[in-house]
Coordinates of C-alpha atoms in Angstrom, one line a residue:
M266 CA -23.8 -7.6 -3.4
E267 CA -21.0 -8.9 -5.5
L268 CA -17.6 -8.8 -3.8
L269 CA -14.6 -7.2 -5.5
K270 CA -11.9 -9.7 -6.5
R271 CA -8.7 -9.1 -4.4
K272 CA -5.2 -10.6 -4.4
I273 CA -5.6 -11.7 -0.8
D274 CA -8.2 -14.2 -2.0
K275 CA -5.4 -16.4 -3.7
F276 CA -3.1 -15.9 -0.7
L277 CA -5.8 -17.2 1.7
E278 CA -6.4 -20.2 -0.5
N279 CA -2.7 -21.0 -0.5
W280 CA -2.5 -20.5 3.3
K281 CA -5.3 -23.0 3.9
S282 CA -3.7 -25.6 1.7
T283 CA -0.5 -25.4 3.8
P284 CA -0.1 -28.3 6.3
R285 CA 0.4 -27.1 9.9
R286 CA -0.4 -23.5 8.9
K287 CA 0.2 -20.9 11.5
P288 CA -2.3 -18.4 12.7
L289 CA -2.5 -15.5 10.2
I290 CA -2.5 -11.7 11.0
V291 CA -3.8 -9.6 8.2
K292 CA -2.6 -6.1 8.7
G293 CA -3.5 -2.9 6.8
A294 CA -4.9 0.6 7.0
R295 CA -8.5 1.2 7.8
Q296 CA -11.1 0.2 5.3
V297 CA -8.9 -1.4 2.7
G298 CA -11.1 -4.5 2.6
K299 CA -9.6 -6.8 5.2
T300 CA -12.8 -7.9 7.0
E301 CA -14.8 -8.5 3.8
S302 CA -12.2 -10.6 2.2
I303 CA -11.6 -12.8 5.2
R304 CA -15.3 -13.2 5.8
A305 CA -15.9 -14.3 2.2
F306 CA -13.0 -16.7 2.4
G307 CA -14.3 -18.3 5.6
K308 CA -17.8 -18.7 4.2
A309 CA -16.5 -20.4 1.1
N310 CA -14.0 -22.8 2.8
Y311 CA -15.2 -23.8 6.2
E312 CA -18.2 -25.6 7.7
S313 CA -18.2 -23.2 10.6
V314 CA -16.9 -19.6 10.9
I315 CA -16.6 -18.0 14.4
E316 CA -16.3 -14.2 13.9
I317 CA -15.4 -12.1 16.9
N318 CA -15.1 -8.3 16.7
F319 CA -13.4 -7.0 19.8
V320 CA -14.8 -3.5 19.1
L321 CA -18.5 -4.4 18.6
Q322 CA -18.5 -7.4 20.9
K323 CA -16.6 -6.2 24.0
K324 CA -17.7 -9.2 26.2
F325 CA -15.3 -11.5 24.2
R326 CA -12.3 -9.6 25.4
D327 CA -12.5 -11.7 28.6
I328 CA -12.3 -15.1 26.8
F329 CA -8.6 -15.2 27.7
A330 CA -9.2 -14.6 31.5
D331 CA -8.6 -18.3 32.3
G332 CA -5.3 -18.4 30.4
Y333 CA -4.2 -19.2 26.8
E334 CA -4.8 -22.9 26.6
V335 CA -7.0 -23.5 23.6
G336 CA -9.6 -25.6 25.4
A337 CA -10.2 -22.9 27.9
I338 CA -10.6 -20.2 25.3
I339 CA -13.1 -22.4 23.3
K340 CA -15.0 -23.1 26.5
N341 CA -15.3 -19.4 27.3
I342 CA -16.5 -18.6 23.7
S343 CA -19.1 -21.3 24.0
L344 CA -20.3 -20.0 27.4
L345 CA -20.9 -16.6 25.8
E346 CA -22.5 -17.9 22.6
P347 CA -23.7 -21.5 23.2
S348 CA -25.4 -21.7 19.8
W349 CA -22.1 -21.4 17.9
K350 CA -20.7 -24.6 16.4
I351 CA -17.0 -24.9 17.0
I352 CA -15.9 -28.0 15.1
P353 CA -12.3 -29.2 15.4
N354 CA -10.5 -29.2 12.0
K355 CA -13.6 -27.6 10.2
T356 CA -13.7 -24.2 11.9
L357 CA -12.2 -20.8 11.1
I358 CA -11.9 -18.5 14.1
F359 CA -11.7 -14.9 12.9
F360 CA -10.6 -12.4 15.5
D361 CA -11.4 -8.9 14.1
E362 CA -10.2 -5.5 15.5
L363 CA -7.2 -7.2 17.2
Q364 CA -6.0 -3.8 18.4
K365 CA -8.7 -3.8 21.0
C366 CA -7.5 -7.0 22.6
P367 CA -3.7 -7.5 22.8
D368 CA -4.3 -10.7 24.9
C369 CA -5.5 -12.3 21.7
A370 CA -2.0 -12.1 20.2
T371 CA -0.6 -14.0 23.2
S372 CA -3.0 -16.9 22.4
L373 CA -1.6 -17.4 18.9
K374 CA 1.2 -19.6 20.1
A375 CA -1.3 -21.9 21.8
F376 CA -3.5 -22.1 18.7
C377 CA -0.5 -22.8 16.5
E378 CA 0.7 -25.7 18.7
D379 CA -2.8 -27.1 19.2
G380 CA -3.6 -27.2 15.4
R381 CA -7.3 -28.0 15.6
Y382 CA -8.6 -24.6 14.6
D383 CA -7.5 -22.2 11.8
V384 CA -7.2 -18.7 13.2
I385 CA -7.1 -15.3 11.3
C386 CA -6.7 -12.0 13.1
S387 CA -7.2 -8.6 11.6
G388 CA -7.1 -5.0 12.6
S389 CA -6.3 -1.5 11.8
L390 CA -2.6 -0.9 11.8
M391 CA -3.3 2.4 13.5
G392 CA -4.4 0.6 16.6
I393 CA -2.1 -2.5 16.5
Y394 CA 0.9 -2.1 18.8
Y395 CA 2.9 -4.5 16.6
E396 CA 6.0 -4.7 18.7
E397 CA 4.0 -6.0 21.6
I398 CA 2.2 -8.6 19.3
E399 CA 5.6 -9.6 17.8
S400 CA 7.1 -10.3 21.2
N401 CA 4.0 -12.3 22.2
A402 CA 3.7 -14.4 19.1
V403 CA 7.1 -14.5 17.4
G404 CA 7.5 -17.7 15.4
Y405 CA 3.9 -18.7 15.8
K406 CA 2.1 -16.6 13.3
E407 CA 2.2 -15.5 9.6
D408 CA 1.7 -11.9 8.4
F409 CA 0.0 -10.5 5.3
E410 CA -0.1 -6.7 4.7
M411 CA -3.1 -5.6 2.7
H412 CA -3.3 -2.4 0.8
S413 CA -6.1 -0.6 -0.9
M414 CA -6.8 -1.9 -4.4
D415 CA -3.8 -1.8 -6.8
F416 CA -4.2 -1.1 -10.5
E417 CA -4.5 -4.7 -11.5
E418 CA -7.4 -5.2 -9.0
F419 CA -9.0 -2.1 -10.4
L420 CA -8.7 -3.6 -13.9
W421 CA -10.4 -6.8 -12.5
A422 CA -13.2 -4.6 -11.1
K423 CA -13.6 -3.0 -14.5
G424 CA -14.1 -6.4 -16.1
Y425 CA -10.6 -6.9 -17.7
S426 CA -9.6 -10.6 -17.8
P427 CA -6.3 -12.1 -16.6
E428 CA -5.5 -12.7 -20.3
Q429 CA -5.9 -9.1 -21.2
I430 CA -3.7 -8.0 -18.3
E431 CA -1.1 -10.6 -19.3
D432 CA -1.2 -9.1 -22.8
L433 CA -0.1 -5.8 -21.2
Y434 CA 2.9 -7.5 -19.8
R435 CA 3.7 -9.2 -23.1
H436 CA 3.9 -5.8 -24.7
M437 CA 6.3 -4.7 -21.9
I438 CA 8.7 -7.7 -21.9
T439 CA 8.9 -7.8 -25.8
L440 CA 9.1 -4.0 -26.0
Q441 CA 6.2 -4.0 -28.5
P442 CA 4.5 -0.6 -28.6
F443 CA 0.8 -0.4 -28.1
T444 CA -1.6 0.7 -30.8
Q445 CA -3.0 4.2 -30.3
L446 CA -6.3 2.6 -29.4
E447 CA -4.7 0.4 -26.7
L448 CA -2.6 3.3 -25.4
D449 CA -5.5 5.8 -25.2
T450 CA -7.9 3.3 -23.7
M451 CA -5.6 2.1 -20.9
T452 CA -4.5 5.7 -20.2
D453 CA -8.2 6.7 -19.7
V454 CA -8.7 3.7 -17.3
F455 CA -5.6 4.7 -15.4
R456 CA -6.7 8.3 -15.0
D457 CA -9.9 7.0 -13.5
Y458 CA -7.9 4.9 -11.1
M459 CA -5.8 8.0 -10.1
S460 CA -9.0 10.0 -9.4
L461 CA -10.7 7.3 -7.4
G462 CA -7.8 5.5 -5.8
G463 CA -8.2 2.0 -4.6
M464 CA -10.3 2.2 -1.4
P465 CA -12.8 -0.7 -2.1
E466 CA -15.9 1.2 -1.1
V467 CA -15.1 4.1 -3.4
V468 CA -14.3 1.7 -6.3
K469 CA -17.5 -0.3 -5.7
M470 CA -19.6 2.9 -5.8
Y471 CA -18.0 3.9 -9.1
I472 CA -18.4 0.5 -10.7
D473 CA -22.0 0.1 -9.5
N474 CA -23.1 3.6 -10.6
G475 CA -21.0 3.9 -13.7
H476 CA -19.9 7.4 -12.8
F477 CA -17.9 9.5 -10.2
G478 CA -21.0 10.8 -8.4
G479 CA -20.7 10.5 -4.6
T480 CA -17.1 9.2 -4.7
L481 CA -15.5 12.5 -3.6
K482 CA -17.8 12.8 -0.6
L483 CA -16.9 9.2 0.4
Q484 CA -13.2 9.9 0.0
R485 CA -13.4 13.0 2.2
Q486 CA -15.2 11.0 4.8
L487 CA -12.4 8.4 4.7
L488 CA -9.9 11.2 5.3
K489 CA -11.9 12.3 8.4
D490 CA -12.1 8.8 9.6
Y491 CA -8.3 8.5 9.5
E492 CA -7.9 11.7 11.4
E493 CA -10.4 10.4 14.0
D494 CA -8.3 7.2 14.3
I495 CA -5.2 9.2 14.8
T496 CA -6.8 11.0 17.8
K497 CA -8.1 7.6 19.1
Y498 CA -4.9 5.5 18.8
A499 CA -1.8 7.7 18.8
K500 CA -0.2 8.2 22.2
E501 CA -1.5 11.2 24.1
T502 CA 1.9 12.9 23.9
D503 CA 2.1 12.4 20.1
K504 CA -1.4 13.1 18.9
A505 CA -0.9 16.7 18.0
K506 CA 2.4 16.0 16.2
V507 CA 0.9 13.0 14.2
L508 CA -2.1 15.1 13.1
S509 CA 0.1 18.0 12.2
V510 CA 2.4 15.8 10.0
Y511 CA -0.6 14.1 8.4
S512 CA -2.5 17.4 7.6
H513 CA 0.5 19.0 5.9
I514 CA 1.3 16.2 3.4
S515 CA -0.4 17.8 0.4
T516 CA 1.1 21.2 1.3
F517 CA 4.7 19.9 0.8
L518 CA 3.7 17.8 -2.3
A519 CA 2.6 21.0 -3.9
K520 CA 6.1 22.5 -3.7
E521 CA 8.7 22.1 -6.4
N522 CA 11.0 19.7 -4.5
K523 CA 8.3 18.0 -2.4
K524 CA 10.6 17.4 0.5
Y525 CA 8.8 17.3 3.8
Q526 CA 10.2 19.9 6.1
I527 CA 9.2 19.5 9.8
T528 CA 10.7 23.0 10.6
K529 CA 7.9 24.6 8.6
I530 CA 4.8 22.9 10.1
A531 CA 5.0 24.5 13.5
K532 CA 6.9 27.2 15.3
G533 CA 10.1 25.8 16.8
A534 CA 9.4 22.3 15.4
R535 CA 12.5 20.1 15.1
N536 CA 13.0 17.1 12.9
R537 CA 14.1 14.8 15.7
E538 CA 11.0 15.6 17.8
Y539 CA 8.8 14.5 14.9
I540 CA 10.5 11.3 13.8
G541 CA 8.2 9.2 15.9
A542 CA 5.1 10.9 14.4
V543 CA 6.3 10.1 10.8
E544 CA 7.2 6.5 11.8
W545 CA 3.7 6.1 13.4
L546 CA 1.9 7.1 10.2
K547 CA 4.2 4.9 8.1
E548 CA 3.7 1.9 10.4
A549 CA -0.1 2.6 10.4
G550 CA -0.1 2.1 6.6
V551 CA -1.6 5.5 5.8
V552 CA 1.5 7.1 4.2
N553 CA 4.4 6.0 2.1
V554 CA 7.7 7.6 3.2
C555 CA 10.4 8.1 0.5
Y556 CA 13.9 8.6 1.9
C557 CA 16.8 10.4 0.2
L558 CA 19.8 8.2 -0.6
N559 CA 23.1 9.3 0.7
N560 CA 24.9 7.9 -2.3
V561 CA 23.7 6.5 -5.6
E562 CA 25.0 3.0 -4.9
L563 CA 24.0 -0.4 -3.6
P564 CA 22.9 -1.6 -1.1
L565 CA 19.8 0.6 -0.7
K566 CA 19.1 -0.3 2.9
G567 CA 21.1 1.7 5.3
N568 CA 22.2 4.1 2.5
Y569 CA 19.8 6.9 3.2
D570 CA 19.3 10.0 5.3
A571 CA 16.4 9.4 7.8
D572 CA 16.0 13.2 8.2
V573 CA 15.4 13.9 4.5
Y574 CA 12.2 12.4 3.0
K575 CA 9.0 12.9 1.1
I576 CA 5.7 11.8 2.4
Y577 CA 3.0 10.4 0.0
Y578 CA -0.5 9.3 0.7
H579 CA -0.9 5.5 0.7
D580 CA -3.8 6.0 -1.8
T581 CA -3.7 8.6 -4.5
G582 CA -7.4 9.1 -4.5
L583 CA -7.2 10.3 -1.0
L584 CA -4.4 12.8 -2.0
I585 CA -6.8 14.2 -4.7
A586 CA -9.6 14.3 -2.2
S587 CA -7.5 16.4 0.2
L588 CA -7.0 19.2 -2.4
D589 CA -9.1 22.4 -2.6
K590 CA -12.4 22.6 -4.4
E591 CA -10.9 24.4 -7.5
A592 CA -8.2 21.8 -7.9
Q593 CA -10.8 19.0 -7.6
E594 CA -12.9 20.5 -10.4
D595 CA -10.0 20.9 -12.7
L596 CA -8.7 17.4 -12.1
R597 CA -12.1 15.7 -12.6
A598 CA -13.5 17.8 -15.4
N599 CA -10.3 18.3 -17.4
K600 CA -8.2 15.3 -16.3
N601 CA -5.5 17.9 -15.7
F602 CA -3.3 15.8 -13.3
G603 CA -0.1 17.7 -14.2
T604 CA -1.1 21.0 -12.5
Y605 CA 0.0 19.9 -9.1
K606 CA 3.7 20.1 -9.9
G607 CA 3.8 16.4 -10.7
A608 CA 2.9 15.4 -7.2
I609 CA -0.1 13.3 -8.2
Y610 CA 2.1 11.2 -10.6
E611 CA 4.8 10.8 -8.1
N612 CA 2.2 9.8 -5.5
V613 CA 0.6 7.2 -7.7
V614 CA 4.0 5.7 -8.9
G615 CA 5.2 5.5 -5.3
E616 CA 1.9 3.8 -4.3
M617 CA 2.2 1.3 -7.2
L618 CA 5.8 0.5 -6.3
R619 CA 4.9 -0.2 -2.7
K620 CA 1.9 -2.3 -3.7
S621 CA 3.9 -4.4 -6.1
G622 CA 6.3 -5.4 -3.3
Y623 CA 8.9 -2.7 -2.8
D624 CA 9.1 -2.4 1.0
Q625 CA 10.8 1.0 1.0
L626 CA 10.9 4.0 -1.4
Y627 CA 14.0 6.0 -2.2
F628 CA 14.9 9.2 -4.1
Y629 CA 18.0 11.3 -4.7
K630 CA 18.7 15.0 -4.9
R631 CA 21.9 17.0 -4.9
T632 CA 22.7 20.6 -6.1
K633 CA 26.3 20.6 -7.3
P634 CA 26.3 19.4 -9.9
S635 CA 22.5 19.3 -10.1
L636 CA 21.1 15.8 -10.1
E637 CA 17.8 14.4 -8.9
M638 CA 15.8 11.3 -9.4
D639 CA 12.2 10.5 -8.3
F640 CA 12.6 6.9 -7.3
F641 CA 15.2 4.1 -7.2
V642 CA 14.5 0.4 -7.3
R643 CA 16.9 -2.5 -8.1
D644 CA 17.1 -5.7 -10.0
A645 CA 19.4 -8.6 -9.0
E646 CA 22.6 -6.8 -9.8
S647 CA 22.0 -3.1 -10.4
L648 CA 20.4 0.1 -9.2
V649 CA 17.6 1.3 -11.3
P650 CA 16.6 5.0 -11.4
V651 CA 12.9 5.6 -12.1
E652 CA 12.0 9.0 -13.5
V653 CA 8.4 10.2 -13.3
K654 CA 7.5 12.7 -16.0
A655 CA 4.3 14.7 -15.6
K656 CA 5.1 16.5 -18.9
D657 CA 7.3 15.3 -21.7
G658 CA 10.6 16.9 -21.3
A659 CA 14.4 16.4 -21.1
T660 CA 15.7 13.5 -19.0
V661 CA 19.1 15.0 -18.1
S662 CA 19.5 13.4 -14.7
L663 CA 18.4 10.0 -16.0
N664 CA 20.9 10.2 -18.9
N665 CA 23.7 11.3 -16.6
L666 CA 23.1 8.6 -14.0
V667 CA 23.4 5.9 -16.7
K668 CA 26.4 7.5 -18.6
W669 CA 28.6 8.8 -15.8
D670 CA 31.3 6.5 -14.6
S671 CA 30.8 7.7 -11.0
Y672 CA 27.6 5.6 -10.8
P673 CA 28.8 2.1 -11.6
D674 CA 25.8 0.4 -10.0
V675 CA 23.5 2.1 -12.5
K676 CA 23.4 0.2 -15.8
Y677 CA 20.1 1.5 -17.2
G678 CA 17.0 3.4 -16.1
V679 CA 13.2 3.7 -16.5
K680 CA 11.2 6.7 -17.6
L681 CA 7.4 6.7 -16.8
G682 CA 5.1 9.1 -18.6
Y683 CA 2.3 9.4 -21.2
K684 CA 4.5 7.7 -23.7
N685 CA 4.5 4.4 -25.6
I686 CA 6.9 1.6 -24.9
G687 CA 10.5 2.2 -25.9
W688 CA 14.2 1.5 -25.3
N689 CA 17.0 3.8 -26.4
G690 CA 19.9 1.8 -25.1
Q691 CA 20.0 3.7 -21.9
F692 CA 16.6 3.7 -20.4
Y693 CA 13.2 2.1 -21.0
T694 CA 10.1 4.2 -21.5
F695 CA 6.8 2.9 -20.2
P696 CA 3.3 4.4 -19.9
Y697 CA 2.3 5.0 -16.3
F698 CA -0.3 2.3 -16.3
L699 CA 2.5 -0.4 -16.6
T700 CA 4.1 0.6 -13.3
F701 CA 2.3 -2.2 -11.4
L702 CA 4.2 -4.7 -13.6
L703 CA 7.7 -3.1 -13.3
K704 CA 9.0 -5.3 -10.5
R705 CA 8.1 -8.4 -12.5
F706 CA 9.7 -6.9 -15.6
L707 CA 13.0 -6.1 -13.9
K708 CA 13.2 -9.6 -12.4
E709 CA 12.6 -11.3 -15.7
R710 CA 14.8 -8.9 -17.6
A711 CA 17.7 -9.7 -15.3
K712 CA 17.2 -13.4 -15.8
S713 CA 17.3 -13.1 -19.6
I714 CA 20.6 -11.2 -19.7

């Protein structure tokens, strides 16, 4: 079975070429493709690969019983599996399901200092108590956060070449509009991506079969798997709260303002009592939290209200899979993504911004005078409002943010929609499918000014 090309592939190659490389921890939500990518990398680059899964192979949880000295750990592995070849400087040790064996994290310092074996750890973020791992291995490890497939990876899966993708960016940076054929074709591909999301198993089924058959069933099973993981890994006192927050995401996204309101998910619920539940889902990688800015100004960090936020699914295909049957049929049969009050477009844009390297999402909303903006990002010098338009309409807030003297950090904006490329002197217009290139565009735009 042919593996899907992923961005982690290049990262792992670069990691291996680094002298005195540190043990690597690959973090990410459940079933985003961590194990498959690491396994394929090991097979292609090492004479020997030792793969230990702490869930399926419980006996290996005791290999640290004699301490964390590398020789003792290797000896214990060999005692349990004498047929394995553990060759110094030619072996990758892959510890999978790290969350089931916290002792493994403590060993990373010893492996780092020893240097004879390359070590990669992986696990579901739901089960990794990362603060504990951080304290045990600080300074002796490297981290990589893996997401479900982004739109560029989806294009690779569809057969598009790097040159074709680079041509998309060429249009963007030169502000050259697409032909109608180019625009229609890429829009159709993007709509497929929205419906499917980027979970590798779902994408693989779609690519292999050439149609959507079976993908919804698979997506719904993934949603159930996440709920099971919540009940498995969340602290006993928090399980009900975490599940309640998770199960109400699509409910609030269906509303006009999409703000998540804890007070409406349970009788007597208070925001401060649920902050931990929201943070848990965020740290587990299964949601993207978008916070409301206190003021439209730089810096972004620290300038937001932790009690006012929107919650998006980390994968838009899973948002769509969470909707009722009628909405499903409308979306898939008619490609009618705008019926859900713009939530699907907001979700996919938020997802694409996160996957392109924006660590935190921000929005803004005030009533007097009325002003709201879906997202804010930044370039080197300015704050950049990003408006998501499910339907073509007026851009009053975007225009005001750029024009009004009270927002000096805003020099220009970005409007995303089913529109061709354009620039009117105040904001750029880009089709949705270019969002994955926005961070690169803003960086190179700032350099050219």
